[in-house]
Amino acid sequence: MIPASFDYVRPASLAEAVQVLTQGGEEAKVLSGGQSLLPLLRLRLAYPSLLVDVGRLGELHGIRDEGGHLHIGATTTHDEVVRSPLVNAECPLLALATATVADPAVRHRGTLGGSLAHADPAGDLPAVAVALDMEFVIYSTSGERVVAARDFFLDYLETALGPGEILTGIRVPKLGPGWGYHYEKFHRTAQAWATVGVAAAVRVSGANGGTRRIEEARVALTNMGPTPIRATAVESAIQGTDLPDPHGPPGTDPVREAAARADENTSPPSDLHAAPDYRRHLAQVLTHRALLTAATTP
Amino acid sequence: MTGEPAPGGHEVGAARRRKEDARLVTGRTQWTDNIQLPGMLHVAFLRSPMAHARVTRVDVSAALRRPGIVAAFSGADLAAEQGSLPCAWPVNDGMVIPEHPPMAVDMVRYVGEAVACVVSTDRYKAIDALEAIEVDYDPLPAVLDMTEALKEDGPKVHEAGNQAYVWKFAEGDIDAAFREAPVVIERTYVQQRLIPTAMEPRSVVAQTDGESFTLHSATQIPHILRIMLAQVTGIPEHKLRVIAPDVGGGFGSKLQVTAEEVLLLLLTRRLGKPVKWTESRSEGNLTVHHGRDQLQRLSLAADAEGHVKGLRVDLLADMGAYLMLVTPGIPILGAFMYNGIYKMDAYDFTCTGVFTTKMPTDAYRGAGRPEATFAIERLMDELAHELSLDPIEVRRRNWIAHEEFPYTTIANLTYDSGNYEAATDRALSLFGYDKLRAEQSDRRDRGDPVQLGIGVSTFTEMCGLAPSRVLGSLSYGAGGWEHASVRMLPTGKVEVVTGSSPHGQGHETAWSQIVADALGVPFDDISVVHGDTAVSHKGMDTYGSRSLVVGGIAVLQACDKVQEKARHIAAHLLEASPDDIEFTGGSFTVRGTGAGKTIQEIALATFAAHDLPDGVEASLDSDATYDPDNFSFPHGTHLCAIEVDTETGATRIRSYVAVDDVGKVVNPLIVEGQVHGGLAQGIAQALFEEAVYDPEGNLLTTTMADYLVPSAADLPDFVTDRTETAATSNRLGVKGVGEAGTIASTPAVVNAVVDALRPYGVHDVRMPCTPERVWRAIQETTS
Ligand SMILES: Cc1cc2nc3c(=O)[nH]c(=O)nc-3n(C[C@H](O)[C@H](O)[C@H](O)COP(=O)(O)OP(=O)(O)OC[C@H]3O[C@@H](n4cnc5c(N)ncnc54)[C@H](O)[C@@H]3O)c2cc1C
């Protein structure tokens, strides 16, 4: 549990950061909150020769309203996200999911950018990014580029970030009124990673008392494959369906039927906590729950 | 401030806050890893990545060329002096006790076994240099499954075969009991392998001045360790001092003579410099001895009214690759507990110890007794189900009634006292049993996806290890007494030296309470010294819920001697006969007169020694060694209500009631703390923890992301209460509480899980009852 030796720099500006990172080449790694990178170093699963600490760069930090979306700096901590009035008002799904990450100690150090750049398939936030079509602002010595969430997560722990690139911020679109949200996380202990997680956003029409209809839904899955997966089959199956009346006679439940398609096009992993078939089953059950809860929150 | 004495001025029984906690929780103390000595070197071990292999070559020369490396050794380098790690409990004559080199020489038999080490001026450099050591392995097949291991022509862990021993116990006519029984329940239960998780990792510092040696270790057993290390290393006992500084938890895992302790002594002897090693958490998961790992094949015979007639237990116990300090004895400790609190006519027990290519097993909180209690408490629930009886009612029909004590059980133990009726009644009312049963049947009727299960465990255990003659009859290598010294200092303060070796239990507080009452001195005027063989010269250390029950009585006996001596001196000074002297509240007074002296005045007068009675030594010191006549038998009734989400398999404990009878209570806060921690550990076995090896024998659960230790957030609010039936086997009436929660809770929780799933035709879920296992159990019976 002791890392191999490495060099460490803490650049004073983003410009300097990309410079030293580029000089460091493949062997250099960005360090943010350290909550995923340091465990890898200590277990000697990663051997970078240089760590470029961006954790204290003011340019990468903070949450601001940019009109159609929020801009969240990459080094904004999980705890700051959870407590942000802006995030809670405009993108509550991100706050809900972030609140389930680890424990308070980790949430005070770990960052949104680090979580997304790390791209752990069991991480809770990549699925939210995919569900909400977030955009990733990336900077390097050749300037800035913006990558859509669906193009960002490439494979297990692999993203569109190339050597010399730093994720500076995330654009989180505001979905506007009428949406309800839920992040349904299934894990074995309070501090454990998700066995399976489901991020859902649902737009419901219809007044209280009358029939309520799901006009639109966005659903993404955590830990059902090497990358977060958008459950498009569920989304199209549920679009335009009426929510079942909880007090009405039992009958077919279109939400459950739609949720049963949650594991389509997934390739769930097998590990000590769950075999793939059980994960598939969980994805269906949790998607059903996530949709119902989201539909009752707006 | 450490709280107030109990009403009436008694210390025993008061909820004193623990006097040791301030330094323990703030870290203002010396843990072994904090020790810094001039010139100290750091040791790192290269460990086998193979479960079973011949070691054909170890070359440390490249490591020696790395920066900061002072020395590097292979097992062959140390073979002539490293000896064999001891097993102090050969349960049978003629059993197989394989050589156990601290560092592998030509064979490795589990992943994690040390094959080489480096010594460096810097811990980081030491670990880096491990990569430069070259080892060639000639792989052999891993031996993982006990049943497979016992087959004639399979691969062998040791030349003598994979069977370490067969140990039997029988009482009563077992064939008759089964022949005539209308009800026979047969079950096989798996006690999964567990990894003890102490907050403080193991850590060792060894030093020498060329002649004498000092070993600091995060150990539970400094005294036993000294004797054993002297034998293994050849360092004469009187030249070896062992110190257990403050130790952060053990749960049995530090009741061991470890390879690292031996090797660090050898390294300091070779190099002449102090050396230190502290394990990482992953290194610890691999190489701290593991717990449980038994296969229990059980059959229980009963009559149609649910009276138990006979019990057959056929165990396979996984020893792992070697026999460590008490490895073979652990399942044997359980042998006497399978009958639990119940009466029966016949009992038959067989245990086969089996070698596999895994980390050796040994004592883990409860040690043999949790396994036994689990088996009988699960069987009682199965019997109740078979006969459509309430599980509490079945127990009532079988348990020893309170008026039947002392009672000699079918396992030949004499339970001195108990009141199972009282504890059960109290638990039922705190739990709201009838209301929860009503809710359960309502959920069943509605087909609620969330079902409710109710589990009970009416347990007992044997504590206070142990009467020396009983240990002798079980071939254990030592006695079970405990030692204490009590000395009054000139200023009237008191120092207590205990042979018990606390590692989180709160001995300093409890011992102070006992001494405060016995000598009439203030609680804060007492200090307790422990854990250093140069200061506490004699002891049997701490394990098996023995400290208070054995060590506490030794303290009391030492106080008696001080008091008696002080009485003589007081009588002399007061010019009265010792028979006329009364001792109350710390003062000696002449009966019928007002004349008196406090014990503090006597202490000062003894120190001055100006006017002592003839033949009386100038000291108020004493030594006492206490050997118990019998074990003690705490018991209790635990009830668990659990919600099972049948769609996901997730479980959630809704409520948990623990009513324990630990006899007289010296400090209710300490008892409460022990019960809470014990419950957490027992629930962990039921629902969360399992050490998993892959088919090649690699341990998969090497981090806390894989080996799931529950935190407070995963556990319910416990409702705890007590009944108090004093033990009659010792003067304090105490029974021990260290393991009760762990022993009781595992079956209570699993009984609750199974109870929830009975409507689905599920009658067992293997531990830990993970969501996936619960879900599969439902799938298997309903599809
Ligand atoms: C005990 C524990 C439990 C946890 N449980 C959960 C959980 O339940 N759910 C969950 O989602 N997560 C969990 N985490 C992970 C946590 O969310 C981490 O904070 C997060 O994954 C990484 O963020 P960080 O800022 O610490 O990144 P770091 O560890 O500093 O970096 C992670 C990776 O991202 C790269 N990186 C970081 N910042 C940038 C950047 N700006 N540009 C480019 N690359 C960058 C690094 O090079 C590295 O490869 C847990 C962590 C711990 C220690």
mmCIF file with all atom_site columns, C-alpha atoms in Angstrom, chain B residues 20-110:
data_model
loop_
_atom_site.group_PDB
_atom_site.id
_atom_site.type_symbol
_atom_site.label_atom_id
_atom_site.label_alt_id
_atom_site.label_comp_id
_atom_site.label_asym_id
_atom_site.label_entity_id
_atom_site.label_seq_id
_atom_site.pdbx_PDB_ins_code
_atom_site.Cartn_x
_atom_site.Cartn_y
_atom_site.Cartn_z
_atom_site.occupancy
_atom_site.B_iso_or_equiv
_atom_site.pdbx_formal_charge
_atom_site.auth_seq_id
_atom_site.auth_comp_id
_atom_site.auth_asym_id
_atom_site.auth_atom_id
_atom_site.pdbx_PDB_model_num
ATOM 1  C CA . GLU B 1 20  ? -7.871  4.928   28.842 1.00 0.00 ? 20  GLU B CA 1
ATOM 2  C CA . ASP B 1 21  ? -10.038 6.353   26.084 1.00 0.00 ? 21  ASP B CA 1
ATOM 3  C CA . ALA B 1 22  ? -8.722  9.901   25.984 1.00 0.00 ? 22  ALA B CA 1
ATOM 4  C CA . ARG B 1 23  ? -5.249  8.762   25.024 1.00 0.00 ? 23  ARG B CA 1
ATOM 5  C CA . LEU B 1 24  ? -6.485  5.985   22.752 1.00 0.00 ? 24  LEU B CA 1
ATOM 6  C CA . VAL B 1 25  ? -8.882  8.050   20.681 1.00 0.00 ? 25  VAL B CA 1
ATOM 7  C CA . THR B 1 26  ? -6.617  11.086  20.427 1.00 0.00 ? 26  THR B CA 1
ATOM 8  C CA . GLY B 1 27  ? -3.610  8.960   19.499 1.00 0.00 ? 27  GLY B CA 1
ATOM 9  C CA . ARG B 1 28  ? -1.575  10.425  22.349 1.00 0.00 ? 28  ARG B CA 1
ATOM 10 C CA . THR B 1 29  ? -0.082  7.064   23.046 1.00 0.00 ? 29  THR B CA 1
ATOM 11 C CA . GLN B 1 30  ? 2.428   4.726   21.608 1.00 0.00 ? 30  GLN B CA 1
ATOM 12 C CA . TRP B 1 31  ? 1.166   2.326   19.006 1.00 0.00 ? 31  TRP B CA 1
ATOM 13 C CA . THR B 1 32  ? 3.863   -0.019  17.766 1.00 0.00 ? 32  THR B CA 1
ATOM 14 C CA . ASP B 1 33  ? 4.118   1.704   14.399 1.00 0.00 ? 33  ASP B CA 1
ATOM 15 C CA . ASN B 1 34  ? 4.787   5.044   16.157 1.00 0.00 ? 34  ASN B CA 1
ATOM 16 C CA . ILE B 1 35  ? 7.976   3.710   17.699 1.00 0.00 ? 35  ILE B CA 1
ATOM 17 C CA . GLN B 1 36  ? 11.088  5.393   16.304 1.00 0.00 ? 36  GLN B CA 1
ATOM 18 C CA . LEU B 1 37  ? 14.453  4.099   17.436 1.00 0.00 ? 37  LEU B CA 1
ATOM 19 C CA . PRO B 1 38  ? 17.882  5.465   16.507 1.00 0.00 ? 38  PRO B CA 1
ATOM 20 C CA . GLY B 1 39  ? 19.216  3.662   13.459 1.00 0.00 ? 39  GLY B CA 1
ATOM 21 C CA . MET B 1 40  ? 16.011  1.785   12.927 1.00 0.00 ? 40  MET B CA 1
ATOM 22 C CA . LEU B 1 41  ? 15.664  -0.185  9.686  1.00 0.00 ? 41  LEU B CA 1
ATOM 23 C CA . HIS B 1 42  ? 12.487  -1.172  7.859  1.00 0.00 ? 42  HIS B CA 1
ATOM 24 C CA . VAL B 1 43  ? 11.578  -4.626  6.688  1.00 0.00 ? 43  VAL B CA 1
ATOM 25 C CA . ALA B 1 44  ? 9.426   -5.599  3.717  1.00 0.00 ? 44  ALA B CA 1
ATOM 26 C CA . PHE B 1 45  ? 8.411   -9.115  2.783  1.00 0.00 ? 45  PHE B CA 1
ATOM 27 C CA . LEU B 1 46  ? 8.096   -10.598 -0.657 1.00 0.00 ? 46  LEU B CA 1
ATOM 28 C CA . ARG B 1 47  ? 5.103   -12.898 -0.555 1.00 0.00 ? 47  ARG B CA 1
ATOM 29 C CA . SER B 1 48  ? 4.176   -15.850 -2.657 1.00 0.00 ? 48  SER B CA 1
ATOM 30 C CA . PRO B 1 49  ? 1.783   -15.168 -5.536 1.00 0.00 ? 49  PRO B CA 1
ATOM 31 C CA . MET B 1 50  ? 1.270   -18.963 -5.766 1.00 0.00 ? 50  MET B CA 1
ATOM 32 C CA . ALA B 1 51  ? -1.037  -21.011 -3.618 1.00 0.00 ? 51  ALA B CA 1
ATOM 33 C CA . HIS B 1 52  ? 1.102   -24.120 -3.912 1.00 0.00 ? 52  HIS B CA 1
ATOM 34 C CA . ALA B 1 53  ? 4.495   -24.418 -5.524 1.00 0.00 ? 53  ALA B CA 1
ATOM 35 C CA . ARG B 1 54  ? 8.003   -25.659 -5.148 1.00 0.00 ? 54  ARG B CA 1
ATOM 36 C CA . VAL B 1 55  ? 10.395  -22.775 -4.747 1.00 0.00 ? 55  VAL B CA 1
ATOM 37 C CA . THR B 1 56  ? 13.298  -23.635 -6.992 1.00 0.00 ? 56  THR B CA 1
ATOM 38 C CA . ARG B 1 57  ? 15.314  -20.434 -6.846 1.00 0.00 ? 57  ARG B CA 1
ATOM 39 C CA . VAL B 1 58  ? 15.329  -17.210 -4.868 1.00 0.00 ? 58  VAL B CA 1
ATOM 40 C CA . ASP B 1 59  ? 17.867  -14.575 -5.872 1.00 0.00 ? 59  ASP B CA 1
ATOM 41 C CA . VAL B 1 60  ? 17.981  -11.412 -3.785 1.00 0.00 ? 60  VAL B CA 1
ATOM 42 C CA . SER B 1 61  ? 21.206  -10.031 -5.259 1.00 0.00 ? 61  SER B CA 1
ATOM 43 C CA . ALA B 1 62  ? 19.571  -7.425  -7.493 1.00 0.00 ? 62  ALA B CA 1
ATOM 44 C CA . ALA B 1 63  ? 17.541  -6.130  -4.569 1.00 0.00 ? 63  ALA B CA 1
ATOM 45 C CA . LEU B 1 64  ? 20.765  -5.652  -2.602 1.00 0.00 ? 64  LEU B CA 1
ATOM 46 C CA . ARG B 1 65  ? 21.996  -3.279  -5.296 1.00 0.00 ? 65  ARG B CA 1
ATOM 47 C CA . ARG B 1 66  ? 18.949  -1.038  -4.989 1.00 0.00 ? 66  ARG B CA 1
ATOM 48 C CA . PRO B 1 67  ? 19.398  2.294   -3.193 1.00 0.00 ? 67  PRO B CA 1
ATOM 49 C CA . GLY B 1 68  ? 19.049  2.239   0.579  1.00 0.00 ? 68  GLY B CA 1
ATOM 50 C CA . ILE B 1 69  ? 18.972  -1.540  0.887  1.00 0.00 ? 69  ILE B CA 1
ATOM 51 C CA . VAL B 1 70  ? 20.971  -2.863  3.812  1.00 0.00 ? 70  VAL B CA 1
ATOM 52 C CA . ALA B 1 71  ? 20.223  -6.558  3.594  1.00 0.00 ? 71  ALA B CA 1
ATOM 53 C CA . ALA B 1 72  ? 18.024  -9.079  1.862  1.00 0.00 ? 72  ALA B CA 1
ATOM 54 C CA . PHE B 1 73  ? 17.384  -12.692 2.746  1.00 0.00 ? 73  PHE B CA 1
ATOM 55 C CA . SER B 1 74  ? 15.643  -15.700 1.336  1.00 0.00 ? 74  SER B CA 1
ATOM 56 C CA . GLY B 1 75  ? 14.141  -18.469 3.433  1.00 0.00 ? 75  GLY B CA 1
ATOM 57 C CA . ALA B 1 76  ? 17.197  -20.604 2.674  1.00 0.00 ? 76  ALA B CA 1
ATOM 58 C CA . ASP B 1 77  ? 19.418  -17.895 4.131  1.00 0.00 ? 77  ASP B CA 1
ATOM 59 C CA . LEU B 1 78  ? 17.555  -18.107 7.430  1.00 0.00 ? 78  LEU B CA 1
ATOM 60 C CA . ALA B 1 79  ? 16.734  -21.807 7.388  1.00 0.00 ? 79  ALA B CA 1
ATOM 61 C CA . ALA B 1 80  ? 19.338  -22.805 9.944  1.00 0.00 ? 80  ALA B CA 1
ATOM 62 C CA . GLU B 1 81  ? 18.069  -20.453 12.619 1.00 0.00 ? 81  GLU B CA 1
ATOM 63 C CA . GLN B 1 82  ? 14.423  -19.723 11.918 1.00 0.00 ? 82  GLN B CA 1
ATOM 64 C CA . GLY B 1 83  ? 12.919  -22.817 13.546 1.00 0.00 ? 83  GLY B CA 1
ATOM 65 C CA . SER B 1 84  ? 9.268   -23.670 13.130 1.00 0.00 ? 84  SER B CA 1
ATOM 66 C CA . LEU B 1 85  ? 6.240   -21.634 14.177 1.00 0.00 ? 85  LEU B CA 1
ATOM 67 C CA . PRO B 1 86  ? 4.612   -23.259 17.194 1.00 0.00 ? 86  PRO B CA 1
ATOM 68 C CA . CYS B 1 87  ? 1.316   -25.058 17.552 1.00 0.00 ? 87  CYS B CA 1
ATOM 69 C CA . ALA B 1 88  ? 0.462   -25.163 21.253 1.00 0.00 ? 88  ALA B CA 1
ATOM 70 C CA . TRP B 1 89  ? -2.652  -27.260 20.916 1.00 0.00 ? 89  TRP B CA 1
ATOM 71 C CA . PRO B 1 90  ? -2.063  -30.702 19.456 1.00 0.00 ? 90  PRO B CA 1
ATOM 72 C CA . VAL B 1 91  ? -5.577  -31.999 20.092 1.00 0.00 ? 91  VAL B CA 1
ATOM 73 C CA . ASN B 1 92  ? -4.662  -35.666 19.515 1.00 0.00 ? 92  ASN B CA 1
ATOM 74 C CA . ASP B 1 93  ? -1.620  -37.770 20.117 1.00 0.00 ? 93  ASP B CA 1
ATOM 75 C CA . GLY B 1 94  ? -0.144  -38.580 16.774 1.00 0.00 ? 94  GLY B CA 1
ATOM 76 C CA . MET B 1 95  ? -1.870  -35.833 14.837 1.00 0.00 ? 95  MET B CA 1
ATOM 77 C CA . VAL B 1 96  ? -0.024  -34.306 11.909 1.00 0.00 ? 96  VAL B CA 1
ATOM 78 C CA . ILE B 1 97  ? 1.851   -31.149 12.867 1.00 0.00 ? 97  ILE B CA 1
ATOM 79 C CA . PRO B 1 98  ? 3.801   -30.051 9.812  1.00 0.00 ? 98  PRO B CA 1
ATOM 80 C CA . GLU B 1 99  ? 6.966   -28.008 9.979  1.00 0.00 ? 99  GLU B CA 1
ATOM 81 C CA . HIS B 1 100 ? 6.064   -24.358 9.605  1.00 0.00 ? 100 HIS B CA 1
ATOM 82 C CA . PRO B 1 101 ? 9.086   -22.292 8.616  1.00 0.00 ? 101 PRO B CA 1
ATOM 83 C CA . PRO B 1 102 ? 8.504   -18.572 9.250  1.00 0.00 ? 102 PRO B CA 1
ATOM 84 C CA . MET B 1 103 ? 9.880   -17.945 5.788  1.00 0.00 ? 103 MET B CA 1
ATOM 85 C CA . ALA B 1 104 ? 9.304   -20.499 3.057  1.00 0.00 ? 104 ALA B CA 1
ATOM 86 C CA . VAL B 1 105 ? 12.428  -22.400 2.108  1.00 0.00 ? 105 VAL B CA 1
ATOM 87 C CA . ASP B 1 106 ? 11.558  -24.788 -0.694 1.00 0.00 ? 106 ASP B CA 1
ATOM 88 C CA . MET B 1 107 ? 7.747   -24.892 -0.741 1.00 0.00 ? 107 MET B CA 1
ATOM 89 C CA . VAL B 1 108 ? 4.957   -22.345 -0.562 1.00 0.00 ? 108 VAL B CA 1
ATOM 90 C CA . ARG B 1 109 ? 1.510   -23.437 0.517  1.00 0.00 ? 109 ARG B CA 1
ATOM 91 C CA . TYR B 1 110 ? -0.623  -20.319 0.424  1.00 0.00 ? 110 TYR B CA 1
#
